[in-house]
PDB file of C-alpha atoms in Angstrom:
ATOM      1  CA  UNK E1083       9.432   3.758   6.165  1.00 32.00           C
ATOM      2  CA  UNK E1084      10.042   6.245   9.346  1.00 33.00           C
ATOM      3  CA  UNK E1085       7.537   5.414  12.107  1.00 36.00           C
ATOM      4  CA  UNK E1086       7.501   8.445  14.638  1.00 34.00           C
ATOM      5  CA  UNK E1087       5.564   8.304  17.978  1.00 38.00           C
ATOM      6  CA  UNK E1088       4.682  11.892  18.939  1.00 40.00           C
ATOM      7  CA  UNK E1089       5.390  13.230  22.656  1.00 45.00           C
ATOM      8  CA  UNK E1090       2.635  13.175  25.295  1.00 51.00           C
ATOM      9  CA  UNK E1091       2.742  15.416  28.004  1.00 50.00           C
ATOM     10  CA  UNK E1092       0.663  16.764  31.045  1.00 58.00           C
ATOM     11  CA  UNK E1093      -0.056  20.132  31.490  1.00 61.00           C
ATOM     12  CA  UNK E1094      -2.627  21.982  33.755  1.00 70.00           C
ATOM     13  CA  UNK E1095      -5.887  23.539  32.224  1.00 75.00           C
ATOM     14  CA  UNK E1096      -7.994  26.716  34.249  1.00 80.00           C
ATOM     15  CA  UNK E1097     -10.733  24.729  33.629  1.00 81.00           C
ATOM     16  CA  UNK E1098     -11.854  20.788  32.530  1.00 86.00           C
ATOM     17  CA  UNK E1099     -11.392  20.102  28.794  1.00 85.00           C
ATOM     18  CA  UNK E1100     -15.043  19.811  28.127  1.00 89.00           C
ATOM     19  CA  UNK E1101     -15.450  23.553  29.239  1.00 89.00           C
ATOM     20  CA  UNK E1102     -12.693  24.182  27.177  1.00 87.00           C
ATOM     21  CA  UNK E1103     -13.543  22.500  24.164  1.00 88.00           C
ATOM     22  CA  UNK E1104     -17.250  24.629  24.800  1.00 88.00           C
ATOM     23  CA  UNK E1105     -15.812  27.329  24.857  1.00 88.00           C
ATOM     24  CA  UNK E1106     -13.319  27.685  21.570  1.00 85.00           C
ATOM     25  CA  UNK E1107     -10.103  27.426  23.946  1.00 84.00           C
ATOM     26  CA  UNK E1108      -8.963  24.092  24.222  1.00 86.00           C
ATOM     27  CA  UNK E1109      -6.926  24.423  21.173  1.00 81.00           C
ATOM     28  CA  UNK E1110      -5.187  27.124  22.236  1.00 80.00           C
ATOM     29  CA  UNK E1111      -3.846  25.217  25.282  1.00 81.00           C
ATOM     30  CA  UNK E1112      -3.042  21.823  23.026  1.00 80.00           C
ATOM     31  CA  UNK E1113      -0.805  23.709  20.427  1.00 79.00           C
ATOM     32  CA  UNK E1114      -2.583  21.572  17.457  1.00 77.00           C
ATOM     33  CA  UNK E1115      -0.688  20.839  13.703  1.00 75.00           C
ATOM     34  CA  UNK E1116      -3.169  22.907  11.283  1.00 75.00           C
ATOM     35  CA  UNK E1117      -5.729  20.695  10.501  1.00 74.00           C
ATOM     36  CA  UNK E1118      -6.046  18.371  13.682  1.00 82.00           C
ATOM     37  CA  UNK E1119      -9.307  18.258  15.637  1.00 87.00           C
ATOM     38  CA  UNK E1120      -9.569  17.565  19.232  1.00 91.00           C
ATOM     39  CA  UNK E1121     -12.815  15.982  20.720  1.00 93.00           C
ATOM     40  CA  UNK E1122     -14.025  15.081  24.429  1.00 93.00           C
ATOM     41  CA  UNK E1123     -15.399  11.580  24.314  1.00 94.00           C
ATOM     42  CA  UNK E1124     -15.415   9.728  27.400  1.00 90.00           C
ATOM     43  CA  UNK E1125     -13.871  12.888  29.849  1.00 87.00           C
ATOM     44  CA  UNK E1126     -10.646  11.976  27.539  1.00 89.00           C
ATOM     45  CA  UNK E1127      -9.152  14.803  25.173  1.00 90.00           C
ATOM     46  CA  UNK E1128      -8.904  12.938  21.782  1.00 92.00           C
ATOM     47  CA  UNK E1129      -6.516  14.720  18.624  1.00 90.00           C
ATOM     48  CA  UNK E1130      -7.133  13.398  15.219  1.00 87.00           C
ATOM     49  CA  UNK E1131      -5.300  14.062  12.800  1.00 83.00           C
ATOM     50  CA  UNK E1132      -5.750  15.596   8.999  1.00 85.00           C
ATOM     51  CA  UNK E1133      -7.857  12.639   7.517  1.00 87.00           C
ATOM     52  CA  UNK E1134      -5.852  10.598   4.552  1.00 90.00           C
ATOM     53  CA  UNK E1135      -7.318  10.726   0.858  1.00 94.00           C
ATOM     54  CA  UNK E1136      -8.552   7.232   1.353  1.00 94.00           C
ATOM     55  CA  UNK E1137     -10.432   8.458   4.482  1.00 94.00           C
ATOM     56  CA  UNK E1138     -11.601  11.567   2.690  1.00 94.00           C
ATOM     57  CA  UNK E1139     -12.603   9.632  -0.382  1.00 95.00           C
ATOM     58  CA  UNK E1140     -15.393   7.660   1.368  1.00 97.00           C
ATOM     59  CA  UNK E1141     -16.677  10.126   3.142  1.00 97.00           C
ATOM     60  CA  UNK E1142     -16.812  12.113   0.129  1.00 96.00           C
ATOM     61  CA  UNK E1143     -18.727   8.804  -1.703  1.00 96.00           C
ATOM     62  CA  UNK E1144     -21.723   9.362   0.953  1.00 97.00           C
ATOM     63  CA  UNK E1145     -22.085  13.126   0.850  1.00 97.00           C
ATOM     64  CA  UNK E1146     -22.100  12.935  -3.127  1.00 97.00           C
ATOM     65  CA  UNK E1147     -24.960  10.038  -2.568  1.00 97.00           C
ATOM     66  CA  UNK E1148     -26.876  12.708  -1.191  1.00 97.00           C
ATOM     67  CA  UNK E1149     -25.948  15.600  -3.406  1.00 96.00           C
ATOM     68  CA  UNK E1150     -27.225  13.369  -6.270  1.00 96.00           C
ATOM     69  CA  UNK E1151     -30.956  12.520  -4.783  1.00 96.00           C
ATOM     70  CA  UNK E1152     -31.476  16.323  -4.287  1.00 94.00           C
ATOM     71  CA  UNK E1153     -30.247  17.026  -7.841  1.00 94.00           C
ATOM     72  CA  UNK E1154     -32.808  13.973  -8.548  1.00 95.00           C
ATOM     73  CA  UNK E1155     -35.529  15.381  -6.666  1.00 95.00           C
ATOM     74  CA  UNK E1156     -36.303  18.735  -5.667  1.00 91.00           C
ATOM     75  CA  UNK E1157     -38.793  17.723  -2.824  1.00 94.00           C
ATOM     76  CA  UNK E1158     -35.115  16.163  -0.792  1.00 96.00           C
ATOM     77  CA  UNK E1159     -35.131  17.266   1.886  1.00 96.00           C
ATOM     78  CA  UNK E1160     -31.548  16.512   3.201  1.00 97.00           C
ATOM     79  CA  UNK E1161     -27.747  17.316   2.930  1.00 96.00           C
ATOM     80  CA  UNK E1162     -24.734  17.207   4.210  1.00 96.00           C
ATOM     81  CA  UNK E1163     -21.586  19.074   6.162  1.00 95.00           C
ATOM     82  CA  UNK E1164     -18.281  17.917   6.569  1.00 92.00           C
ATOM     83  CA  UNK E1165     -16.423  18.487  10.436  1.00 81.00           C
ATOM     84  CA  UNK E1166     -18.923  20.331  12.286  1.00 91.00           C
ATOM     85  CA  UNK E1167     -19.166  20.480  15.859  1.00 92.00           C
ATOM     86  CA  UNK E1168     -21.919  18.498  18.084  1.00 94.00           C
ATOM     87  CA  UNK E1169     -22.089  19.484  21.495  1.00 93.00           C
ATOM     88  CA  UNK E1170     -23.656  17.071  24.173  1.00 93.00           C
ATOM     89  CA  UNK E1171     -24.002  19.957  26.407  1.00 88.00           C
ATOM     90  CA  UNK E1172     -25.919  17.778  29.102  1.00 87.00           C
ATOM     91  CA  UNK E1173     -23.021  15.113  29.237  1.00 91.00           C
ATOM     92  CA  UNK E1174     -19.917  17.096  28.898  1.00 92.00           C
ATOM     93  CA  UNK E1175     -18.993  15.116  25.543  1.00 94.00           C
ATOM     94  CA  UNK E1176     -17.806  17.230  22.258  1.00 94.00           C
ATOM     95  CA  UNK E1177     -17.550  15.005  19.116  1.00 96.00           C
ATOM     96  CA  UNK E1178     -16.681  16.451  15.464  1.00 94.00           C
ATOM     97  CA  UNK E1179     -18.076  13.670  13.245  1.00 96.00           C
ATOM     98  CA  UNK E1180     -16.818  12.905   9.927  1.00 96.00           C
ATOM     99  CA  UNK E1181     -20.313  13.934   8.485  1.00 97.00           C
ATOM    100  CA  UNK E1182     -23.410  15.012   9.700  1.00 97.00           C
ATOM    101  CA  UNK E1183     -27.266  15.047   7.802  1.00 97.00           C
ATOM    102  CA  UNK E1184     -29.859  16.941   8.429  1.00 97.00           C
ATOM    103  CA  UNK E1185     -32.545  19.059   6.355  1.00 96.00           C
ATOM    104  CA  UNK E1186     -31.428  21.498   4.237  1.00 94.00           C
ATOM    105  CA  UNK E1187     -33.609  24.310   5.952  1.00 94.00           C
ATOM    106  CA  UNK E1188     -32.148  23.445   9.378  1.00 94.00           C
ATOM    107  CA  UNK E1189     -28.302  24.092   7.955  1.00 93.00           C
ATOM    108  CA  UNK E1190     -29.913  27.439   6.783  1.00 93.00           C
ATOM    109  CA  UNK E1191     -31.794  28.427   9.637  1.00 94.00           C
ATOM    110  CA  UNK E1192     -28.706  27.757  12.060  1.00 91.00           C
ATOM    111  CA  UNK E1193     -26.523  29.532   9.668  1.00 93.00           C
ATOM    112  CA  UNK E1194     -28.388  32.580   9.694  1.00 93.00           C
ATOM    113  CA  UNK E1195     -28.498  32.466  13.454  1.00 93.00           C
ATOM    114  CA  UNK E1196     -25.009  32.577  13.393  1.00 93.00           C
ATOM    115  CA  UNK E1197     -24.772  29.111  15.362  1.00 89.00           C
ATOM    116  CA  UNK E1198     -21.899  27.422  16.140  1.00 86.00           C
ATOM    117  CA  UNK E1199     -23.028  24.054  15.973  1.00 88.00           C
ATOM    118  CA  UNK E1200     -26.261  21.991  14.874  1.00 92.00           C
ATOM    119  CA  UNK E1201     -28.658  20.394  18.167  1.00 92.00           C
ATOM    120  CA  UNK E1202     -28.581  16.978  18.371  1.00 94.00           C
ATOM    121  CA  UNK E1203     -32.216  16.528  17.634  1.00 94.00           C
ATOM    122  CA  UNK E1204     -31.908  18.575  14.844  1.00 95.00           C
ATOM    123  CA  UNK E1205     -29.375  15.813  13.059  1.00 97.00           C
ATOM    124  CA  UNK E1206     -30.823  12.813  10.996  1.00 98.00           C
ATOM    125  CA  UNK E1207     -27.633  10.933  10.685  1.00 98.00           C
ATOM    126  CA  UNK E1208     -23.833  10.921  11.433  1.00 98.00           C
ATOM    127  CA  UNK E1209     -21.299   9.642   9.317  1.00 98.00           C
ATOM    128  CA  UNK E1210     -17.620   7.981  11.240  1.00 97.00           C
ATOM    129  CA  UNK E1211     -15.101   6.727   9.380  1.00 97.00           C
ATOM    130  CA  UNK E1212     -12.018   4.642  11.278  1.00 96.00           C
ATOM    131  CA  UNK E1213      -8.557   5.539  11.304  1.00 93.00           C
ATOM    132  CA  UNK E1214      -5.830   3.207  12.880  1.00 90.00           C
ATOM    133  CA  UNK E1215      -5.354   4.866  15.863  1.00 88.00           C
ATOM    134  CA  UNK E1216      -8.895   6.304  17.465  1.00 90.00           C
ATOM    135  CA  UNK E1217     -11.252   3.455  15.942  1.00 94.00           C
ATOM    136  CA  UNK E1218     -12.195   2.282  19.386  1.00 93.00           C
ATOM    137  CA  UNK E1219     -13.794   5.643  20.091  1.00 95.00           C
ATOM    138  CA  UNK E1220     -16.109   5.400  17.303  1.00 96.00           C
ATOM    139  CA  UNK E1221     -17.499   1.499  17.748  1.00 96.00           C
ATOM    140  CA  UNK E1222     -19.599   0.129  20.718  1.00 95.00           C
ATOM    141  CA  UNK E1223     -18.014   0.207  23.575  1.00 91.00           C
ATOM    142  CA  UNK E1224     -16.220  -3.383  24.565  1.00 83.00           C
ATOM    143  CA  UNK E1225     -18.968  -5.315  26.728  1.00 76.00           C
ATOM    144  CA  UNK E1226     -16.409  -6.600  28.924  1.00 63.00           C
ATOM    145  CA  UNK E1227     -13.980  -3.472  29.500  1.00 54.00           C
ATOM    146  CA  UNK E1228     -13.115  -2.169  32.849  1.00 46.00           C
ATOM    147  CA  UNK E1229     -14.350   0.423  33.104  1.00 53.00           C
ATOM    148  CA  UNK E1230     -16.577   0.320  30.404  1.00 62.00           C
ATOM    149  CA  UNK E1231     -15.662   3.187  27.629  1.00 76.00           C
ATOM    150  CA  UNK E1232     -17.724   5.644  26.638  1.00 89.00           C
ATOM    151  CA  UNK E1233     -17.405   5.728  22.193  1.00 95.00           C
ATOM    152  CA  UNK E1234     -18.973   8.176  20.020  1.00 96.00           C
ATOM    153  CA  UNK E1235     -21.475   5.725  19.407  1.00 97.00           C
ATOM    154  CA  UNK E1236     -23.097   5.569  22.940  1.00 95.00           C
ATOM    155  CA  UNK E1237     -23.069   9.255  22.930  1.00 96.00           C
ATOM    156  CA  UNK E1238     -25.371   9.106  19.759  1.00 97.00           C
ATOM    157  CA  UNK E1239     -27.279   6.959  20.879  1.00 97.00           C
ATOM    158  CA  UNK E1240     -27.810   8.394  23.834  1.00 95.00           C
ATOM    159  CA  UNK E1241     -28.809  11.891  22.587  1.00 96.00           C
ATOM    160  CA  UNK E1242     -31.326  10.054  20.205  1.00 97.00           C
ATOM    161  CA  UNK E1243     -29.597  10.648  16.286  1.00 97.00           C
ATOM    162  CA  UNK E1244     -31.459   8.110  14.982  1.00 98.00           C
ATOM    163  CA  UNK E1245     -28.595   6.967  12.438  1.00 98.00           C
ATOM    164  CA  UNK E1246     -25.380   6.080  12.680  1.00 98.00           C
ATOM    165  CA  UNK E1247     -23.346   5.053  10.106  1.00 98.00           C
ATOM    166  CA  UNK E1248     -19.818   3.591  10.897  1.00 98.00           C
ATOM    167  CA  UNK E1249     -17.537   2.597   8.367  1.00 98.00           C
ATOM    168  CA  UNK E1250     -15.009   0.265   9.642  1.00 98.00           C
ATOM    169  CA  UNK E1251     -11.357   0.253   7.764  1.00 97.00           C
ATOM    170  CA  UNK E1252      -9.794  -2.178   9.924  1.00 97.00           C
ATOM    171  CA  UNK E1253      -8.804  -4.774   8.076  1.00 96.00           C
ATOM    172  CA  UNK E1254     -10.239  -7.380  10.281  1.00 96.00           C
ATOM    173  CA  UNK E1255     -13.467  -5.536  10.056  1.00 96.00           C
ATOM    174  CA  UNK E1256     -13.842  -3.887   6.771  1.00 97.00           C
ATOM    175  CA  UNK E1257     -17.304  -3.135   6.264  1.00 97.00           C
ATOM    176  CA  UNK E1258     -20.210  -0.356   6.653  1.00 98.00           C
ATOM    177  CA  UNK E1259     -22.582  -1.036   9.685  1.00 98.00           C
ATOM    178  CA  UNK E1260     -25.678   1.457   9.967  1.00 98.00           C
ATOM    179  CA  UNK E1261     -26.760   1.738  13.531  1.00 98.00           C
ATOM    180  CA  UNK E1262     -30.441   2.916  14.398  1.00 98.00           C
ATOM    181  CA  UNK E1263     -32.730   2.930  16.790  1.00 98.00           C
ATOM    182  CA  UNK E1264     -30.945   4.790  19.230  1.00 97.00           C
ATOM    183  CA  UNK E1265     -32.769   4.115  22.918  1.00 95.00           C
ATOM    184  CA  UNK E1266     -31.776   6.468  25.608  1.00 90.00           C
ATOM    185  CA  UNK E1267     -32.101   4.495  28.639  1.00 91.00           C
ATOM    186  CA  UNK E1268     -30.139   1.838  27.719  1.00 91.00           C
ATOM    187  CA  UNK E1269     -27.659   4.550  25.523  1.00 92.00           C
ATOM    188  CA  UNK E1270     -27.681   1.786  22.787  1.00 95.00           C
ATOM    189  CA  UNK E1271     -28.593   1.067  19.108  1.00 97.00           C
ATOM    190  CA  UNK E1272     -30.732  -1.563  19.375  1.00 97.00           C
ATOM    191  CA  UNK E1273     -30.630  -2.579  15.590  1.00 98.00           C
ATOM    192  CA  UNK E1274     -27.375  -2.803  13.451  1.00 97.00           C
ATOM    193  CA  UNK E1275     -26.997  -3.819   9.781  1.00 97.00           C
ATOM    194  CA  UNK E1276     -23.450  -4.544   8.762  1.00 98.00           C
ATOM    195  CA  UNK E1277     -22.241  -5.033   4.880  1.00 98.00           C
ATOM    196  CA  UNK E1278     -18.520  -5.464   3.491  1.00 97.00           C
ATOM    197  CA  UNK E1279     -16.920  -3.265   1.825  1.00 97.00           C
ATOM    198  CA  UNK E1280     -17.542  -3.229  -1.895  1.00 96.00           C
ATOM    199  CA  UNK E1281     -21.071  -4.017  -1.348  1.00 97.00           C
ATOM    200  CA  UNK E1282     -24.259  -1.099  -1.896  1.00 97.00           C
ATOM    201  CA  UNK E1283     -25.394   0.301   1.020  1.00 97.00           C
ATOM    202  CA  UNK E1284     -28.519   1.050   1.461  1.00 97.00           C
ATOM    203  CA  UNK E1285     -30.296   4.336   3.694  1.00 97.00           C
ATOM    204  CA  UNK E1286     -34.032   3.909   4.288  1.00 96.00           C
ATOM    205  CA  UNK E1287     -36.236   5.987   4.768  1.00 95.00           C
ATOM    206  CA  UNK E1288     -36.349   9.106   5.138  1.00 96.00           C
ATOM    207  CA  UNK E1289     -33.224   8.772   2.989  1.00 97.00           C
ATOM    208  CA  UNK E1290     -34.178   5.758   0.497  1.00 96.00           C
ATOM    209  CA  UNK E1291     -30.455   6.000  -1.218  1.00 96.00           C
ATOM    210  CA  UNK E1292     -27.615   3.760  -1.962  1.00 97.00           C
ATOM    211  CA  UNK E1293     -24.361   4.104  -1.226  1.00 97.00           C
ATOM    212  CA  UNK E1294     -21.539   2.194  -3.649  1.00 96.00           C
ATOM    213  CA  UNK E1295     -18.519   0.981  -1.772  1.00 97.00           C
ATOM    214  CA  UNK E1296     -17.069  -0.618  -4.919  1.00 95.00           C
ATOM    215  CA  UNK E1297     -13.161  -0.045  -4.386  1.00 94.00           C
ATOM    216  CA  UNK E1298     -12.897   0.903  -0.628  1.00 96.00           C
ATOM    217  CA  UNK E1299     -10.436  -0.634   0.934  1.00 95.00           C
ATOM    218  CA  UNK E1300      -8.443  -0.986   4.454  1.00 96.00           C
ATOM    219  CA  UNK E1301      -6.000   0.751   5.784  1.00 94.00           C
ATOM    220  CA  UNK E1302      -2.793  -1.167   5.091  1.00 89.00           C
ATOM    221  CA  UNK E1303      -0.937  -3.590   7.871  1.00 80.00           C
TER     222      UNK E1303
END
């Protein structure tokens, strides 16, 4: 096996990367491999790459969840996009989860509006899978850490998605925790549920699904 480490480098921007990112241009300046994704989280510029299968497949696992309740039930209200763009306009943060829920009608009505991303408060739940490399952006930030990070998961909590679901492939973690009660003055979940992998997961309400994680596994050592 070849292990490559890619080149860092500096380079000046006309403007700060969140402004950039706003505005469509920061890729232009970062010279991106087709199919990478850059994201502001924590004033840092952060470049993931094309997910792997494994990555893909468990994302894929939750989406079809929810594809299968509306085929259920007609009255469901929700569904789901893959790598969409949320914008935390007020706090210069630019995330592209994994997945993102809302209604069907709000998907619609944004579509027809020709919007380039979905409000936070228009968003139900968001869906983060780990990779090996940019994991620590998507857990709680570490308690003791100086300075303290600022994850994707205080920036959803802090704009007030009221779920979070984070699954984990390290293989010291390997499980599904769904985060909720987001509280905005303390930017914090306040209630966490957390489940190994190959257990069902279960949404409540307004979801009331289960999600099988029979055969996910962690990224290898």
């Amino acid at each position: 096996m070849t292990i490559q480490t890619l080149p860092s480098y500096r380079a000046a921007l006309p403007d700060t990367p969140y402004a950039l990112w706003a505005s469509g241009e920061l890729d232009d300046f970062l010279h991106l491999p087709e199919g990478s994704r850059a994201e502001i989280i924590g004033g840092e510029i952060v470049v993931s790459p094309t997910p792997t299968v494994a990555h893909g497949n468990m994302i894929h696992r939750v989406s079809s969840a929810i594809d299968r309740a509306r085929f259920a039930d007609p009255a469901f209200p929700w569904t789901a996009r893959q790598v969409m763009t949320l914008n935390l306009a007020g706090f210069e943060q630019g995330y592209v989860p994994d997945l993102i829920v809302a209604e069907d009608g709000v998907f619609e009505t944004a579509g027809d509006a020709d919007e380039v991303e979905l409000r936070p408060d228009e968003i139900e739940l968001v869906v983060e899978v780990t990779s090996r490399n940019q994991a620590v952006y998507d857990r709680p930030p570490v308690k003791d850490a100086t300075p303290r990070r600022r994850t994707k998961w205080w920036g959803y909590a802090l704009v007030g998605i009221p779920y979070y679901l984070l699954i984990d492939r390290d293989p010291k973690i390997a499980s599904t925790t769904l985060y909720s009660i987001p509280d905005h003055g303390s930017r914090a979940y306040l209630h966490q549920e957390s489940l190994e992998f190959g257990a069902t997961v279960h949404l409540p309400e307004p979801f009331d699904i289960e999600i099988s994680t029979a055969g996910w596994r962690p990224w290898r050592t």
